[in-house]
Amino acid sequence: MTSISLLTASNQVLWARLNSALDCFKEMCKNETSPSAQRGYKLIYARYLCDTPISISAIEERFAIEHSTLYKNLNRAIATLSVILFGSESAEDFCLGDDL
């Protein structure tokens, strides 16, 4: 019973940390000056967090961006979010592309 309680407590801590990081990232994106950086949170949300999955083509259409731009912006957003969550040395571990 104790191990289930500990697991539940640690899951709550992880979810709180993730939600806090997402809130921080959302605010960072709002304060950015470049359009690609501003849409970082929105892309993360559309691709991974919304209740109904959105296809890549629908995201491209919604944000009026090309396929390569979507992935470049998404990779940059993932790298930034990974730094918020895990620290500055984690960017290379979580980066999916060469262009940051």
Coordinates of C-alpha atoms in Angstrom, one line a residue:
M1 CA 0.0 0.0 0.0
T2 CA 2.9 2.4 0.8
S3 CA 4.4 1.9 -2.7
I4 CA 1.1 2.8 -4.4
S5 CA 0.9 6.0 -2.2
L6 CA 4.4 6.9 -3.1
L7 CA 3.8 6.3 -6.8
T8 CA 0.7 8.4 -6.7
A9 CA 2.5 11.2 -4.9
S10 CA 5.4 11.2 -7.3
N11 CA 3.0 11.2 -10.3
Q12 CA 1.3 14.3 -8.8
V13 CA 4.7 16.0 -8.4
L14 CA 5.6 15.2 -12.0
W15 CA 2.3 16.5 -13.4
A16 CA 2.6 19.7 -11.4
R17 CA 6.1 20.2 -12.7
L18 CA 5.0 19.6 -16.3
N19 CA 2.0 21.9 -16.0
S20 CA 4.2 24.6 -14.4
A21 CA 6.8 24.2 -17.3
L22 CA 4.0 24.4 -19.9
D23 CA 2.6 27.6 -18.2
C24 CA 6.1 29.1 -18.2
F25 CA 6.6 28.2 -21.9
K26 CA 3.2 29.6 -22.8
E27 CA 4.1 33.0 -21.2
M28 CA 7.5 33.0 -22.9
C29 CA 5.9 32.5 -26.3
K30 CA 3.4 35.3 -25.7
N31 CA 6.4 37.7 -25.0
E32 CA 8.4 36.7 -28.0
T33 CA 8.8 39.1 -31.0
S34 CA 9.2 36.6 -33.8
P35 CA 6.1 34.9 -35.1
S36 CA 7.8 31.5 -35.2
A37 CA 8.7 31.7 -31.5
Q38 CA 5.2 33.1 -30.6
R39 CA 3.5 30.0 -32.1
G40 CA 5.8 27.5 -30.2
Y41 CA 3.3 26.8 -27.4
K42 CA 0.4 26.7 -29.8
L43 CA 2.2 24.1 -31.9
I44 CA 3.0 21.9 -28.8
Y45 CA -0.6 22.2 -27.7
A46 CA -2.0 21.3 -31.1
R47 CA 0.3 18.4 -31.7
Y48 CA 0.5 16.8 -28.3
L49 CA -1.9 18.3 -25.7
C50 CA -5.3 19.0 -27.1
D51 CA -8.1 16.6 -26.4
T52 CA -8.7 15.7 -30.1
P53 CA -5.6 14.8 -32.0
I54 CA -4.9 17.2 -34.9
S55 CA -3.2 16.0 -38.0
I56 CA 0.0 17.5 -39.3
S57 CA -1.8 18.8 -42.4
A58 CA -4.5 20.4 -40.3
I59 CA -1.9 22.1 -38.1
E60 CA -0.1 23.4 -41.2
E61 CA -3.3 24.7 -42.5
R62 CA -4.4 26.3 -39.2
F63 CA -1.1 28.2 -38.8
A64 CA -0.6 28.8 -42.6
I65 CA 2.9 27.3 -42.5
E66 CA 4.8 24.8 -44.7
H67 CA 5.7 21.3 -43.6
S68 CA 9.4 22.1 -43.1
T69 CA 8.5 25.3 -41.1
L70 CA 6.2 23.3 -38.9
Y71 CA 8.8 20.8 -38.0
K72 CA 11.5 23.5 -37.5
N73 CA 9.3 25.5 -35.2
L74 CA 8.1 22.4 -33.4
N75 CA 11.7 21.1 -32.8
R76 CA 12.7 24.5 -31.5
A77 CA 9.7 24.5 -29.1
I78 CA 10.5 21.0 -27.9
A79 CA 14.1 22.0 -27.3
T80 CA 13.0 25.1 -25.3
L81 CA 10.5 23.2 -23.3
S82 CA 13.1 20.5 -22.5
V83 CA 15.4 23.1 -21.1
I84 CA 12.6 24.5 -18.9
L85 CA 11.9 21.0 -17.6
F86 CA 15.3 19.4 -17.4
G87 CA 18.0 22.2 -17.6
S88 CA 20.2 23.6 -20.2
E89 CA 22.3 20.5 -20.9
S90 CA 19.1 18.6 -21.9
A91 CA 18.5 20.5 -25.2
E92 CA 20.8 18.2 -27.2
D93 CA 19.1 15.1 -25.8
F94 CA 15.6 16.2 -26.8
C95 CA 16.4 18.1 -30.0
L96 CA 14.9 16.4 -33.1
G97 CA 16.6 18.6 -35.6
D98 CA 19.8 20.4 -36.3
D99 CA 18.4 24.0 -36.4
L100 CA 17.8 25.5 -33.0

